C-alpha positions as a Python dict, from the first residue, in 0.01 Angstrom:
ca = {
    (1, 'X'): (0, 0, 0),
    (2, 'X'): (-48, 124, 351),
    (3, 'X'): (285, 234, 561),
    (4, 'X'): (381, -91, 787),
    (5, 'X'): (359, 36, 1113),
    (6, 'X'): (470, 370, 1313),
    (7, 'X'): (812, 287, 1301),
    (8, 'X'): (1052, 523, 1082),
    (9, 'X'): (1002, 508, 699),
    (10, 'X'): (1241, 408, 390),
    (11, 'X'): (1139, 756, 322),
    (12, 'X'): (1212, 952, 606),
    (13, 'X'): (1562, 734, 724),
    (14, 'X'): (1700, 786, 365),
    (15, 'X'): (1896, 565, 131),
    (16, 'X'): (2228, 607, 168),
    (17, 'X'): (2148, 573, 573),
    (18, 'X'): (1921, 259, 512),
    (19, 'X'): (2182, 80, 280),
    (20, 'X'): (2445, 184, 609),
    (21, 'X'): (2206, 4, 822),
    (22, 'X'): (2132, -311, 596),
    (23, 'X'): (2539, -354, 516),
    (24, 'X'): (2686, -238, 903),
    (25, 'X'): (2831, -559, 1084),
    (26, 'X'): (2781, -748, 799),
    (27, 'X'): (3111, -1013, 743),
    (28, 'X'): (3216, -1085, 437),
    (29, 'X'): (3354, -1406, 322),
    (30, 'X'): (3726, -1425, 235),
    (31, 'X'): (3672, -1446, -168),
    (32, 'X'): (3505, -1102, -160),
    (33, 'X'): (3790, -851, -201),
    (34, 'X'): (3589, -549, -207),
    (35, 'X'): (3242, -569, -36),
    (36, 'X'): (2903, -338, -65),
    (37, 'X'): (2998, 69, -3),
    (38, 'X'): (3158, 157, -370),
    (39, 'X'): (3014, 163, -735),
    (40, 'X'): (3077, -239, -753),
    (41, 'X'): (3247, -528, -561),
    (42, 'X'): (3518, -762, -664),
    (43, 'X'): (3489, -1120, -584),
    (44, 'X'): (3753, -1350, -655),
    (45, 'X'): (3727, -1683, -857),
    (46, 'X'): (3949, -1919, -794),
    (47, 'X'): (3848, -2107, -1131),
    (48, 'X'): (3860, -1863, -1389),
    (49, 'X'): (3514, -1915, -1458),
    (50, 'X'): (3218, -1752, -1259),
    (51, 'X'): (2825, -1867, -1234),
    (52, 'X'): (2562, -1650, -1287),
    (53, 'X'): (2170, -1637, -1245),
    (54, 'X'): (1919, -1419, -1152),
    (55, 'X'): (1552, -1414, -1033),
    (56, 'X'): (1306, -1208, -893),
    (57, 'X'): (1011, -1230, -618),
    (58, 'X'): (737, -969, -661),
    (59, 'X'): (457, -921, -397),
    (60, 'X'): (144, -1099, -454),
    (61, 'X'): (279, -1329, -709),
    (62, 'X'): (576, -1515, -520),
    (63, 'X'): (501, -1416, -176),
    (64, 'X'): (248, -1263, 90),
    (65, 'X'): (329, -1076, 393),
    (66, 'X'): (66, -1148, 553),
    (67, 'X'): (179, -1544, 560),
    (68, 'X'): (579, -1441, 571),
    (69, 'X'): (762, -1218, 747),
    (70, 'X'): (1003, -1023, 575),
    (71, 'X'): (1321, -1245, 686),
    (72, 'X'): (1148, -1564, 550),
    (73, 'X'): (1125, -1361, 226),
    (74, 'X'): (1490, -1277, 243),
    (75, 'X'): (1588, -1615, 280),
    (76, 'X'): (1373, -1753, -18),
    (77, 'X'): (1491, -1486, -208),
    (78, 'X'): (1846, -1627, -140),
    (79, 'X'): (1755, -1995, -158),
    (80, 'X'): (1606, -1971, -533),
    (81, 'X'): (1873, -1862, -631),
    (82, 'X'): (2138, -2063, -461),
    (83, 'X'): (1904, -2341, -617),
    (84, 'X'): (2006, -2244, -959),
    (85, 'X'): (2367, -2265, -897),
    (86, 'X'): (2345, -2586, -756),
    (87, 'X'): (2177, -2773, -1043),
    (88, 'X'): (2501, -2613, -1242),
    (89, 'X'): (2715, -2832, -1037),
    (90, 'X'): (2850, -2520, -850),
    (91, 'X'): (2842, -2366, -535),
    (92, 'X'): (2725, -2010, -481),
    (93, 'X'): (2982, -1778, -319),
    (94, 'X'): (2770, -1400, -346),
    (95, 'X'): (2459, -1248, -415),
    (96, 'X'): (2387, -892, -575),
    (97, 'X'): (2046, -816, -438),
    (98, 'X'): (1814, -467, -540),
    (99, 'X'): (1487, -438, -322),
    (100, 'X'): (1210, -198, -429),
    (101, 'X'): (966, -116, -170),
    (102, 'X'): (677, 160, -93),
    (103, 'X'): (871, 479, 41),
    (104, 'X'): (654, 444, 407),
    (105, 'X'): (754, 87, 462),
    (106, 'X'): (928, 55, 783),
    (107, 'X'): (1317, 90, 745),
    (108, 'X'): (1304, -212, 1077),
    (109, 'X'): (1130, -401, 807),
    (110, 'X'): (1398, -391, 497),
    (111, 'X'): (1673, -431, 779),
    (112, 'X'): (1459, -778, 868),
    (113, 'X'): (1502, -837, 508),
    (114, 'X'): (1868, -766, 463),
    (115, 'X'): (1860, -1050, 789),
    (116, 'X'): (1672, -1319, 621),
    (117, 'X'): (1875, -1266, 318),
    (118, 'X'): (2231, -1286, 509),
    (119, 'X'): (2117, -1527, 726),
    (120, 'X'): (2029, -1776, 385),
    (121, 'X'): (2352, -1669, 270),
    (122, 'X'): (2557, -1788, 577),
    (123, 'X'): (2434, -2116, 556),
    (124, 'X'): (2662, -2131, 200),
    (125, 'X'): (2975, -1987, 354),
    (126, 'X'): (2887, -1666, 46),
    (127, 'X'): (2804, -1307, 89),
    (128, 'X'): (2557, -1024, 6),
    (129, 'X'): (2811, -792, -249),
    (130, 'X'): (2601, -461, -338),
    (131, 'X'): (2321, -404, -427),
    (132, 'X'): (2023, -166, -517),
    (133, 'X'): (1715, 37, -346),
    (134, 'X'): (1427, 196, -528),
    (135, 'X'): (1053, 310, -476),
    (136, 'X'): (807, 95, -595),
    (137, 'X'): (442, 15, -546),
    (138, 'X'): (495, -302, -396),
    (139, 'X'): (782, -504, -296),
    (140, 'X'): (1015, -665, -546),
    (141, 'X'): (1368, -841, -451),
    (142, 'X'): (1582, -902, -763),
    (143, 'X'): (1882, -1123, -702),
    (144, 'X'): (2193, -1197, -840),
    (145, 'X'): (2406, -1474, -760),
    (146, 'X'): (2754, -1615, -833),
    (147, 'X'): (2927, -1892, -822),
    (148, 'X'): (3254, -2126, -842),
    (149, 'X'): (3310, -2409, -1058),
    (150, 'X'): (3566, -2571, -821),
    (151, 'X'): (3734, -2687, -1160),
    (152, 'X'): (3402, -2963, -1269),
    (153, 'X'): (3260, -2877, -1573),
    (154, 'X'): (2917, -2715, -1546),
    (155, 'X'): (2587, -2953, -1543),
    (156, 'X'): (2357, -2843, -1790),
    (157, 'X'): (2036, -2976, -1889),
    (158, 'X'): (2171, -3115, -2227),
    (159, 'X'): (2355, -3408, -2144),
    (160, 'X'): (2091, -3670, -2072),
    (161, 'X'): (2144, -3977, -2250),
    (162, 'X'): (1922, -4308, -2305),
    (163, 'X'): (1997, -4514, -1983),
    (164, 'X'): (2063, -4289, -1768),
    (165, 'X'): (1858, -4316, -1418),
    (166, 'X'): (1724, -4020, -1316),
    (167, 'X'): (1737, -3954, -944),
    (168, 'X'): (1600, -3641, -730),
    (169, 'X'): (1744, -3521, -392),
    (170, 'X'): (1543, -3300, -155),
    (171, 'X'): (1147, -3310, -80),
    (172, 'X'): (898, -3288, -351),
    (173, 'X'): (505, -3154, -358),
    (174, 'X'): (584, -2970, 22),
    (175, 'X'): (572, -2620, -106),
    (176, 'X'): (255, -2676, -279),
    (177, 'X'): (99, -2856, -8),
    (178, 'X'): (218, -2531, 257),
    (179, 'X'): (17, -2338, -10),
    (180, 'X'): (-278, -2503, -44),
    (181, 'X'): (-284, -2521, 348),
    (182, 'X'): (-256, -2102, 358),
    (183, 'X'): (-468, -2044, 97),
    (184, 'X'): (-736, -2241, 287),
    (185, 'X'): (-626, -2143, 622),
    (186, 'X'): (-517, -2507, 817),
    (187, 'X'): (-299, -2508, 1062),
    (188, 'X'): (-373, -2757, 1226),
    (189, 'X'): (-74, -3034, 1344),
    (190, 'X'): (271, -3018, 1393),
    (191, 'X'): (315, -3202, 1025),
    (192, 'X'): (97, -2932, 892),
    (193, 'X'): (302, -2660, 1044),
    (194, 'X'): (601, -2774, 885),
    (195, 'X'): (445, -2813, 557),
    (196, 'X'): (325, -2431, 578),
    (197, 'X'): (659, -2314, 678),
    (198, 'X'): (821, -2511, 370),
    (199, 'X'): (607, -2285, 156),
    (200, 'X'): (761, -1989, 276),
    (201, 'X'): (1101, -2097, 352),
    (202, 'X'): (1215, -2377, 75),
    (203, 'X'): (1518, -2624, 167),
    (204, 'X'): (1713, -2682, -120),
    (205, 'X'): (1982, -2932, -36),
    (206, 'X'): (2242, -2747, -65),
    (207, 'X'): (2616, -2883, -133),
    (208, 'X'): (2450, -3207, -339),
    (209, 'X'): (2458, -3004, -691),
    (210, 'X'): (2881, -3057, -628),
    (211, 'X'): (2837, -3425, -519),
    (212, 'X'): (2621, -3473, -860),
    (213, 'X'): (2880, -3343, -1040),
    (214, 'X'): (3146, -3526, -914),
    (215, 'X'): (2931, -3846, -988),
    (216, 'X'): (2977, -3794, -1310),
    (217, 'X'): (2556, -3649, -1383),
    (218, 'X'): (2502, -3581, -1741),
    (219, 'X'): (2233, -3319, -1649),
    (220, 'X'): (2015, -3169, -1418),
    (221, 'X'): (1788, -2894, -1292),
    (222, 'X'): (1621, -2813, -991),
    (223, 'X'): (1215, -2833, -959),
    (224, 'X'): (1147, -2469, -926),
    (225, 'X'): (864, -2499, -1207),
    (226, 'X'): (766, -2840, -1091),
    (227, 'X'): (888, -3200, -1149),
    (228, 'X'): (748, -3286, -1498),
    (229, 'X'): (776, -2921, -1587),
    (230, 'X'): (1172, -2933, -1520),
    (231, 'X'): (1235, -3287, -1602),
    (232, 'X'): (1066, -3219, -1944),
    (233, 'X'): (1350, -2906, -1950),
    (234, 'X'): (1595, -3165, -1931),
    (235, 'X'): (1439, -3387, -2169),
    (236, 'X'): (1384, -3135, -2423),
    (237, 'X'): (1753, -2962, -2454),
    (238, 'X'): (1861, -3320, -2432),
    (239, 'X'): (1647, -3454, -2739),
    (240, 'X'): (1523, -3738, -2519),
    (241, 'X'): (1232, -3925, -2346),
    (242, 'X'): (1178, -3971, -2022),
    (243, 'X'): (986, -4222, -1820),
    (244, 'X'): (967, -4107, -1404),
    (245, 'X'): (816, -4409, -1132),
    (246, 'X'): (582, -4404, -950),
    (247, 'X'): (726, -4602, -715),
    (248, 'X'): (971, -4378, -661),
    (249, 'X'): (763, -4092, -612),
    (250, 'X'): (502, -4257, -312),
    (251, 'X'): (748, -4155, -19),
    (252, 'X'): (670, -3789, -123),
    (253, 'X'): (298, -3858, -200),
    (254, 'X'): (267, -4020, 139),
    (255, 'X'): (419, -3674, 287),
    (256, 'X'): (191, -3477, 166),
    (257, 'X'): (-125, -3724, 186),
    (258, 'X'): (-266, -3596, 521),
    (259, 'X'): (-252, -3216, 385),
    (260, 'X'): (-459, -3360, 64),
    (261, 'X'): (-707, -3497, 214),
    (262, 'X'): (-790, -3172, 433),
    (263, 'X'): (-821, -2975, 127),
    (264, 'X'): (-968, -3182, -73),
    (265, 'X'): (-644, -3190, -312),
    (266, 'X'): (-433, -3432, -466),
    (267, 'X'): (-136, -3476, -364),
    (268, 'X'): (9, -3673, -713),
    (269, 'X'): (-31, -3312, -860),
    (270, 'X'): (152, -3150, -593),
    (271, 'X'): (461, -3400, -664),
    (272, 'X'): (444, -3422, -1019),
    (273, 'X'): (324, -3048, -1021),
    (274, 'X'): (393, -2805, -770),
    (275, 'X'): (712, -2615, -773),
    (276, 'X'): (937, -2381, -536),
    (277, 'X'): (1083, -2713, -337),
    (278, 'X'): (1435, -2672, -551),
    (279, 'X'): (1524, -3021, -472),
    (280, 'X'): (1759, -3115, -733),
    (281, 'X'): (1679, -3353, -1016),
    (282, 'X'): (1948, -3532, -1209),
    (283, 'X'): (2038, -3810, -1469),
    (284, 'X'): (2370, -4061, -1395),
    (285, 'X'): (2471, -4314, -1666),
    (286, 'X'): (2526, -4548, -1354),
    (287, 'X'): (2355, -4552, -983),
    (288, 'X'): (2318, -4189, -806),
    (289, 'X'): (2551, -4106, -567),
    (290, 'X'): (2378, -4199, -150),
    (291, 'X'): (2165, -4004, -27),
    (292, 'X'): (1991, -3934, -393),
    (293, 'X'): (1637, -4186, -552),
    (294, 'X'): (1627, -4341, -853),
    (295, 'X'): (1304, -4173, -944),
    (296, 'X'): (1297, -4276, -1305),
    (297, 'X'): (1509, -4359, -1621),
    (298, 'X'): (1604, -4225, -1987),
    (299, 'X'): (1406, -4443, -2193),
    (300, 'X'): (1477, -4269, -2577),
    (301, 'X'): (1545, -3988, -2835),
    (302, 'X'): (1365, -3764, -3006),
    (303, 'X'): (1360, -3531, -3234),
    (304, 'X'): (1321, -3183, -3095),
    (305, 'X'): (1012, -3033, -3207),
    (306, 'X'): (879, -3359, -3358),
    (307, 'X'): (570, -3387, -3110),
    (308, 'X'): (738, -3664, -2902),
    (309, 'X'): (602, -3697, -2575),
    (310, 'X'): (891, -3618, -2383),
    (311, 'X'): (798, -3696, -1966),
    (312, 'X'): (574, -3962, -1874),
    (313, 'X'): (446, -4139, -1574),
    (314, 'X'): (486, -4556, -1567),
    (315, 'X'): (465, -4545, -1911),
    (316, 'X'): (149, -4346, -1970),
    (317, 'X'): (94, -3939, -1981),
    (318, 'X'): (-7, -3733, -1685),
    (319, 'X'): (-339, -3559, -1740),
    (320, 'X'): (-329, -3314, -1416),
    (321, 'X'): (-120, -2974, -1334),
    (322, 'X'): (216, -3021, -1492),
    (323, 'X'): (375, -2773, -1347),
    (324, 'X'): (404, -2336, -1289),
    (325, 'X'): (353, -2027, -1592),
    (326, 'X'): (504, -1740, -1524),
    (327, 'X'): (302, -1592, -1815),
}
């Protein structure tokens, strides 16, 4: 990978003077006792119990810098994560984050990063705790993150029961209809604009995994993989069936309609099928708390493993994309 411009390097600023530059005026929220600068942090939980997830975004497969700058990948970096705490029913408090890069990249270009990633951060009230630098061919950003409890019990994906209404807060099929717009270079409108920048930059809505909790949700995820994909999480560790609406889905379909129909694409498969919005999708044994659609309902059991199909659409299966592979 060619060197990112003629500013100074990774290479020739050093580590220990590029990690002093990424951490310097950096304020740490008041549960982190000990902050980035030793061999590890402390952070303090107030519940005796502590969160934890990882992920990882490697150039060329989650993002492009050509299409994002380096702060938008900081803050998705942040986001997907936070995501994950959320659907726990939990709310993220600090992030461990190790960034490998080519030794020319501009050091003005990881400090962008370290400002996308605090910047995501801030908007949770949680901190960036430590961390990790390292040469490699292309750039990766591995993250950590924690979180608090607040005394709930954790959400998991195994407590769906038959009856339950499942309900979905946050946009779905906008991150795949930003990609499809990139990949096929439309810009176009101000709608389209804001659909490309979702792509980059998701919105997960943050604070709502807490609210679902306190509603009493049985389980829930958020659509990182894509609706069906993650649903179908849900309804597998729960040994159930699960029938989403239509209905409940066209508000999102209508979204991303005009972006469809300049690509030629469908925009059912982006909402049933497209991934990286991290809206959160739950199941309530009564009516989801405001601001959260009824998007479906718990129909049955089944026997995991038994061949059941487990997610379908008004009753019938859904023949298109059902959702991201990693593999």
């Amino acid at each position: 990978m060619a060197g990112d411009g003629p500013e100074e390097s990774l290479a020739a600023t050093g580590e220990f003077a590029v990690i002093d530059r990424l951490v310097a005026g950096r304020r740490q929220p008041p549960f982190v006792t000990l902050g980035p600068g030793d061999d590890a942090a402390v952070v303090t939980a107030a519940d005796g119990r502590t969160v934890v997830c990882t992920d990882m975004l490697v150039e060329h497969r989650h993002f492009r810098l050509d299409w994002s700058t380096p702060h938008d990948v900081g803050r998705k970096a942040i986001a997907q994560n936070a995501a994950d705490i959320e659907a726990m029913g939990a709310r993220a408090t600090a992030f461990v984050v190790a960034f490998g890069a080519p030794s020319d990249t501009a050091t003005a270009r990881a400090v962008e990063l370290a400002d996308g990633l605090w910047h995501e951060a801030g908007l949770l009230g949680a901190g960036i705790v430590g961390g990790d630098m390292v040469r490699a061919p292309q750039w990766v950003i591995s993250v950590a993150a924690l979180g608090d409890l607040g005394g709930l019990d954790p959400v998991r994906r195994s407590g769906a029961k038959p009856g339950d209404t499942v309900a979905v807060i946050g946009d779905l099929g906008r991150s795949a209809a930003g990609y499809a717009l990139w990949h096929n270079n439309i810009d176009g409108s101000a709608e389209f604009s804001a659909l490309r920048r979702r792509h980059l930059v998701p919105e997960p809505p943050y604070g709502q995994g807490v609210v679902a909790a306190r509603a009493g949700a049985t389980s829930m995820t958020d659509v990182s993989d894509g609706l069906l994909a993650d649903v179908g999480h849900i309804a597998s560790a729960s040994g159930v069936r699960v029938d989403l609406s239509a209905a409940g889905l066209r508000a999102d379909v209508a979204a991303v309609s005009a972006a469809a129909e300049a690509v030629a694409g469908d925009p059912w498969e982006w909402v049933l099928g497209g991934g990286e919005d991290h809206a959160l999708v739950a199941t309530f044994p009564g009516a989801p708390p405001r601001g959260w659609r009824s998007i479906g309902t718990v129909v049955g059991t089944g026997v995991p493993g038994d061949g059941t199909l487990r997610v379908t659409v008004d009753g019938a299966a859904w023949g298109g994309n059902a959702g991201w592979q990693s593999f």
